Coordinates of C-alpha atoms in Angstrom, one line a residue:
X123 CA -15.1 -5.8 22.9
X124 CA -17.4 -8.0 24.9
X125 CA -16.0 -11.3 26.0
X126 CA -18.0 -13.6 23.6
X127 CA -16.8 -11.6 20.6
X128 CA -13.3 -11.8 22.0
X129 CA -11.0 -14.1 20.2
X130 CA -8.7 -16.4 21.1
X131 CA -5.3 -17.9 20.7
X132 CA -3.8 -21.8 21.1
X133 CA -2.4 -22.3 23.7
X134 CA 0.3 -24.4 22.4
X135 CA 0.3 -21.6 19.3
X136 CA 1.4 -19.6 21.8
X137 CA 4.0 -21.6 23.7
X138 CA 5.9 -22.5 20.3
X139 CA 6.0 -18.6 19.6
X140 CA 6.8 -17.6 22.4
X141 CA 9.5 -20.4 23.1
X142 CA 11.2 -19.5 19.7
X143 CA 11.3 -16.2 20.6
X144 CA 13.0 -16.5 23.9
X145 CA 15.7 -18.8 22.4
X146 CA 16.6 -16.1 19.7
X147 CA 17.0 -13.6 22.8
X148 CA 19.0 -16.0 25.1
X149 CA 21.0 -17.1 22.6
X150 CA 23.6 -20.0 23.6
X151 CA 24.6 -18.8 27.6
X152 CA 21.7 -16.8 28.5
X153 CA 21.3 -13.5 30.1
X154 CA 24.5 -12.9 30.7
X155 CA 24.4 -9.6 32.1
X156 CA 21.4 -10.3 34.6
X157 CA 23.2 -13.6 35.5
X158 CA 26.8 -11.5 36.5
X159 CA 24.9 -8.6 38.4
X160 CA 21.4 -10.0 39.9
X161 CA 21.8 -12.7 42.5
X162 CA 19.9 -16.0 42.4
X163 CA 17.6 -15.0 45.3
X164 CA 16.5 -11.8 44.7
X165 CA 13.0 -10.7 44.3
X166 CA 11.7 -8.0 41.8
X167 CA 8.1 -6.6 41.2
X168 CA 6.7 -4.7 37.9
X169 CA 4.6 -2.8 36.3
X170 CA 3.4 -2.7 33.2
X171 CA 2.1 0.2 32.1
X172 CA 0.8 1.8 29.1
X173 CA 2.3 5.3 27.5
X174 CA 0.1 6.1 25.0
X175 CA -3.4 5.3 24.4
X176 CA -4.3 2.3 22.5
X177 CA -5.7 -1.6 22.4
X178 CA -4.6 -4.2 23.9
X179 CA -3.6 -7.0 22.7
X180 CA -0.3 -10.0 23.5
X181 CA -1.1 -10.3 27.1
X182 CA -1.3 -14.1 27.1
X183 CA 2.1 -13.9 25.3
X184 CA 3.7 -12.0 27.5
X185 CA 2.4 -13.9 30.4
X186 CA 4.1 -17.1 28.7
X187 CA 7.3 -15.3 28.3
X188 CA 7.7 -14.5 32.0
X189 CA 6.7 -18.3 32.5
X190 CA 9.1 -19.8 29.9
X191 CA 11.9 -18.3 31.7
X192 CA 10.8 -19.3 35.3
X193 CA 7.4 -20.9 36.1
X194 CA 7.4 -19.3 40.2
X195 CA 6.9 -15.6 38.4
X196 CA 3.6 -14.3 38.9
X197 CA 1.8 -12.3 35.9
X198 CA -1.3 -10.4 37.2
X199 CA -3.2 -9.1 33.8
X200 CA -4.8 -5.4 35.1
X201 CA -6.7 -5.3 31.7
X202 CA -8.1 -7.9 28.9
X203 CA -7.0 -7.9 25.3
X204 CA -9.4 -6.0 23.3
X205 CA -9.3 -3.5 25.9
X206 CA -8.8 0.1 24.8
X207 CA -6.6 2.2 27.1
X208 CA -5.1 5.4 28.0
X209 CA -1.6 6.7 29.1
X210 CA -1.0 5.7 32.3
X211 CA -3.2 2.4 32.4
X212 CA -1.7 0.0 34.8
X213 CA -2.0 -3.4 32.3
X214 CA -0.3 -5.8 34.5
X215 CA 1.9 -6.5 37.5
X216 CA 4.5 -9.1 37.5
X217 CA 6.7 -10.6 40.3
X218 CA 9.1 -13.2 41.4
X219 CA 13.0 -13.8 41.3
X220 CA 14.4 -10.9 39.4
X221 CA 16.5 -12.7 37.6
X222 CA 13.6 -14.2 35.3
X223 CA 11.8 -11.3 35.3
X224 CA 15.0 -9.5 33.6
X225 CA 15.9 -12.0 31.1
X226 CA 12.0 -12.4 30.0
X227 CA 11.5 -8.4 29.7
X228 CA 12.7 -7.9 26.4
X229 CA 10.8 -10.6 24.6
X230 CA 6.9 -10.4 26.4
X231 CA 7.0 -6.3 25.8
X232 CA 8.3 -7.4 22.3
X233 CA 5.0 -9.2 21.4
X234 CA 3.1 -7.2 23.3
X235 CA 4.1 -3.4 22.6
X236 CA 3.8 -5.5 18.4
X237 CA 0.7 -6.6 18.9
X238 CA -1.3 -4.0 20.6
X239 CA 0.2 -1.4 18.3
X240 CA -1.5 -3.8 15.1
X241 CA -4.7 -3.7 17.3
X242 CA -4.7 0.0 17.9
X243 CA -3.7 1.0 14.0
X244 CA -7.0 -1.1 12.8
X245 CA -8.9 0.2 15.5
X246 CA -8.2 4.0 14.2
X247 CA -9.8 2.8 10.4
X248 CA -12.3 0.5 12.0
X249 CA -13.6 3.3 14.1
X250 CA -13.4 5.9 10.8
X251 CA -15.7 3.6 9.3
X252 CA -17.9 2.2 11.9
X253 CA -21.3 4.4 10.6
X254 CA -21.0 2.1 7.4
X255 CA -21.6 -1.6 7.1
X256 CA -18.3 -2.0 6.0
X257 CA -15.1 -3.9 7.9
X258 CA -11.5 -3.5 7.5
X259 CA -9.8 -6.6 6.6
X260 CA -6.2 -7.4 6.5
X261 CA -4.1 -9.3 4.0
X262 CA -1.2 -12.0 3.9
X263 CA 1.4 -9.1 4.0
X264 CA 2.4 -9.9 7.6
X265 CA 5.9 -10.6 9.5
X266 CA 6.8 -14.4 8.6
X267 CA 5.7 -16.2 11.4
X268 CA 3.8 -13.7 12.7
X269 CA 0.7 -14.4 10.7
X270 CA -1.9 -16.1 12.9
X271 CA -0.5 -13.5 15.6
X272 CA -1.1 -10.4 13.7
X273 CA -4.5 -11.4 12.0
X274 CA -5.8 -11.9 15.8
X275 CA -4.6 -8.4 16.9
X276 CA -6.6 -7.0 13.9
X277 CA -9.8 -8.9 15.3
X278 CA -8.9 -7.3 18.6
X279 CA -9.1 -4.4 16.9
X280 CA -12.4 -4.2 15.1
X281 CA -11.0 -5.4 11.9
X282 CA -11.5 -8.5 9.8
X283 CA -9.6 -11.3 8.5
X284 CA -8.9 -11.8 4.9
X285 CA -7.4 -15.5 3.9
X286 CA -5.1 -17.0 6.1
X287 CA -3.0 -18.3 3.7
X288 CA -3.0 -20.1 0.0
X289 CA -5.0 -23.1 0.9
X290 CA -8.1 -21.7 2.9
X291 CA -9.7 -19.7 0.0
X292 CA -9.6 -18.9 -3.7
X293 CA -8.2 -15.3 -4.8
X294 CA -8.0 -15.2 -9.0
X295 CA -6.0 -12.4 -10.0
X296 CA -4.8 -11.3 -13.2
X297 CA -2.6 -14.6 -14.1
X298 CA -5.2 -16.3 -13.2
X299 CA -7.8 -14.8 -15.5
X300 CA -5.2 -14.9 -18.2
X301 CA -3.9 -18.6 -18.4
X302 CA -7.9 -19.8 -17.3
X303 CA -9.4 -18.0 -20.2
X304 CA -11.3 -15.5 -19.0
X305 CA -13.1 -14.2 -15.2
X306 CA -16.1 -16.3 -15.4
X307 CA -14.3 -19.9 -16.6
X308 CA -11.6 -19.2 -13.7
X309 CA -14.5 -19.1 -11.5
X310 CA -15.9 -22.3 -12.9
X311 CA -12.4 -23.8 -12.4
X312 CA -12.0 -23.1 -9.5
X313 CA -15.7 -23.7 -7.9
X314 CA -14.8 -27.3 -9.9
X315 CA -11.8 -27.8 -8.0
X316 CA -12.2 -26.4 -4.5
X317 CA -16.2 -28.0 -3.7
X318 CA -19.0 -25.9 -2.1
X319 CA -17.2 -25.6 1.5
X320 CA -14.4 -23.3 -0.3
X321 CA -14.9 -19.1 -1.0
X322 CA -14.0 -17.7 -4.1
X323 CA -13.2 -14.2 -4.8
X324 CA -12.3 -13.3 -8.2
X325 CA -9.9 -9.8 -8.8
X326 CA -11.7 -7.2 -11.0
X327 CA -10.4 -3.9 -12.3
X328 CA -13.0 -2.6 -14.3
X329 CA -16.7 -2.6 -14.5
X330 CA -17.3 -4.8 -17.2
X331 CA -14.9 -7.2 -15.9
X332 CA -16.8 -7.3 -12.9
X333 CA -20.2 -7.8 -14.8
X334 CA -18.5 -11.0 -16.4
X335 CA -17.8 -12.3 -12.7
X336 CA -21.4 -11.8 -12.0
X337 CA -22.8 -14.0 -14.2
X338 CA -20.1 -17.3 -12.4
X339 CA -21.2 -15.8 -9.1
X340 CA -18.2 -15.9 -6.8
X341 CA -18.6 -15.3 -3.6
X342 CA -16.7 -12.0 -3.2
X343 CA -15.2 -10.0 -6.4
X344 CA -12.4 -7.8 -5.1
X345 CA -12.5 -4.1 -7.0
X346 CA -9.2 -3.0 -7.4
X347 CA -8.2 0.3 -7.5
X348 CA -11.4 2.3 -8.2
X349 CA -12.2 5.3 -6.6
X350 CA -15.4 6.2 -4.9
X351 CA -16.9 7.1 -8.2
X352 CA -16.9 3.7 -9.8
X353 CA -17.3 2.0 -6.3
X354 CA -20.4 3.3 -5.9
X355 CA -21.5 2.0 -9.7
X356 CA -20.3 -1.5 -9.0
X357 CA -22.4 -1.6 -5.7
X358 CA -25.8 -0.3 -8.1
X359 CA -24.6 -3.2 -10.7
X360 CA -24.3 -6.0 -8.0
X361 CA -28.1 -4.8 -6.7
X362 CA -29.4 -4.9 -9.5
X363 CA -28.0 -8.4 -10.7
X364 CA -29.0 -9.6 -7.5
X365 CA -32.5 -7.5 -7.9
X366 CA -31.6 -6.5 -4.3
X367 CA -32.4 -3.1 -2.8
X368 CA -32.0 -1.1 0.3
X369 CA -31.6 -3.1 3.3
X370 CA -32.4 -6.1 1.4
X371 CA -29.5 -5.3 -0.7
X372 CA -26.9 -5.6 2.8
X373 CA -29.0 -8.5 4.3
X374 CA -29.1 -10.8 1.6
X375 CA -26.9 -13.9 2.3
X376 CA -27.0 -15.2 -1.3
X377 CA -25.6 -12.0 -3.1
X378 CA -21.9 -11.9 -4.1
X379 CA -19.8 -9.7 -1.4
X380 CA -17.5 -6.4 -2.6
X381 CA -14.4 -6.1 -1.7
X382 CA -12.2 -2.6 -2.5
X383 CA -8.2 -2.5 -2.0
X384 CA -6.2 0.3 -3.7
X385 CA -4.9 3.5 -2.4
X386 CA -6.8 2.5 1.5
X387 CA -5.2 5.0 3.9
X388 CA -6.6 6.5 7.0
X389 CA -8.0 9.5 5.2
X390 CA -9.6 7.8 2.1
X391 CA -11.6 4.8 4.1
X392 CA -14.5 6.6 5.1
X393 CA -15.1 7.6 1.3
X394 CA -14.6 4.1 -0.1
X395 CA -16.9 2.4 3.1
X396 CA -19.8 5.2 2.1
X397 CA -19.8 3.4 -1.2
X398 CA -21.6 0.9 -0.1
X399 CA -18.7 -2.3 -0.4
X400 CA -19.1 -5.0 2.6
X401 CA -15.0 -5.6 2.5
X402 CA -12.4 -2.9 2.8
X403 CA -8.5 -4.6 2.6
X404 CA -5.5 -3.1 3.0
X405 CA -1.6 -4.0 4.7
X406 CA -1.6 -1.3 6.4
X407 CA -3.1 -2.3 8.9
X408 CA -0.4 -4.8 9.4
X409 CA 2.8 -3.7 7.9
X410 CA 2.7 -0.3 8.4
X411 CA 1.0 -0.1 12.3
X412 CA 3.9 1.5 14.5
X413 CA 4.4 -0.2 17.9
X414 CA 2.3 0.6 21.1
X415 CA 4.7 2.1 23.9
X416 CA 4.0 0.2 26.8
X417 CA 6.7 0.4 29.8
X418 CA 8.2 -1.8 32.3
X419 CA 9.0 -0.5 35.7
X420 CA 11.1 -2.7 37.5
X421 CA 11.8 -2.4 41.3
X422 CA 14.4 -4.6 42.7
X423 CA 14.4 -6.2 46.1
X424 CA 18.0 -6.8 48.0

């Protein structure tokens, strides 16, 4: 990932997480078992190494965490977020009083080992599916709190963002549909309510529902579980409501977007991407990503 693509975190985001964190680990009297064995003076260096391959992604967290605890430590990143890596990477070296570097540990591996292993999991169906126009997008099924944490570990890892949360786009699903009176006067509504500045995506799960949507021209319709088969048909029906073809068809800014979710596992996104949807979402990518092993090799100085 080049460093203009690379993106970024808030600072003070990343304090507040971070800080949170620490306090849950220290708890009321601290480190109590670095605080009875490690005197006050002595010096410790690390390493931070990875175990198995994988992307980066939490350094600047883990950098605060060693900070938090004592602001003399010093946190050398070897490697950038974004970064891929493979066993036996060196991704960063860390030294000062050993007692900070101890009681920090736990917590900047926590986020980071977290984090990277999100990165890594959407990297593995971002990489399935990178011959296709499609992108991988997660969902709101993340760790509470974690949200804004996890969303940028799927950009670190070649995925995409879905909505942040309730207020920063429109999703109509079923209930919606229901109580509104129908897909295309939900869409209405909602366009009503929201302005021009706001996305709507309306929830579809059949064809003619989706033909409906058309005609109120949302700005994504969401195809829910479909298989290839029908996919495929609602990409020809959106081309040719839009009179769109070929690469016109992917270029056009004005056309309504297609999103599929629905049975989206590691061995069925390459068949839903060659469909011919812009939008791929799934949790998986988020709830079910297992944890990057990255070690911490700690040599103490007496």
């Amino acid at each position: 990932m080049t460093a203009a693509l690379r993106p970024e975190l808030p600072a003070l985001m990343v304090e507040d997480q971070v800080r949170a964190a620490l306090l849950e680990d220290l708890g009321r009297a601290g480190d109590i078992t670095t605080l009875s064995t490690i005197g006050p003076e002595m010096t410790a260096t690390a390493g931070m190494n990875a175990r198995d391959p994988g992307v980066v992604a939490g350094l600047e967290l883990a950098r605060t965490a060693f900070r938090l605890v004592d602001p003399s430590i010093v946190f050398e990143a070897l490697v950038a977020d974004g970064d891929r890596v493979a066993p036996g990477t060196a991704i960063a070296r860390i030294s000062g009083r050993a007692r900070g570097l101890l009681s920090a540990e736990r917590v900047g591996l926590n986020f980071l080992m977290h984090l990277s292993g999100i990165a890594t999991y959407t990297a593995t169906f971002a990489d399935e599916i990178a011959h296709t126009r499609a992108k991988v997008c997660c969902t709101r099924k993340t760790i509470p709190g974690l949200r804004a944490l996890e969303k940028y570990a799927v950009r670190l890892g070649g995925g995409s963002n879905h909505r942040y949360g309730l207020d920063d786009a429109v999703l109509i699903k079923d209930n919606h549909i229901a109580v509104s009176g129908g897909v295309a006067a939900a869409v209405h509504a909602a366009r009503a309510y929201c302005g021009h500045l706001v996305k709507i995506e309306i929830e579809v799960d059949g064809l003619d529902q989706m033909r409906e949507a058309l005609t109120a021209a949302p700005d994504v319709i969401l195809l829910d579980n479909m298989g290839p088969e029908r996919l495929r048909e609602a990409v020809a029906i959106n081309a040719a409501h839009w009179q769109l073809g070929g690469d016109a068809y992917a270029a056009d800014p004005r056309r309504t977007r297609l999103e599929a979710s629905g049975n989206v596992k590691i061995d069925t996104v390459r068949a839903i991407a060659e469909t011919g949807v812009d939008y791929i979402s799934t949790s998986k990518i988020t709830m079910a990503a297992p944890t990057l092993d990255i070690g911490l090799d700690v040599a103490i100085k007496r």
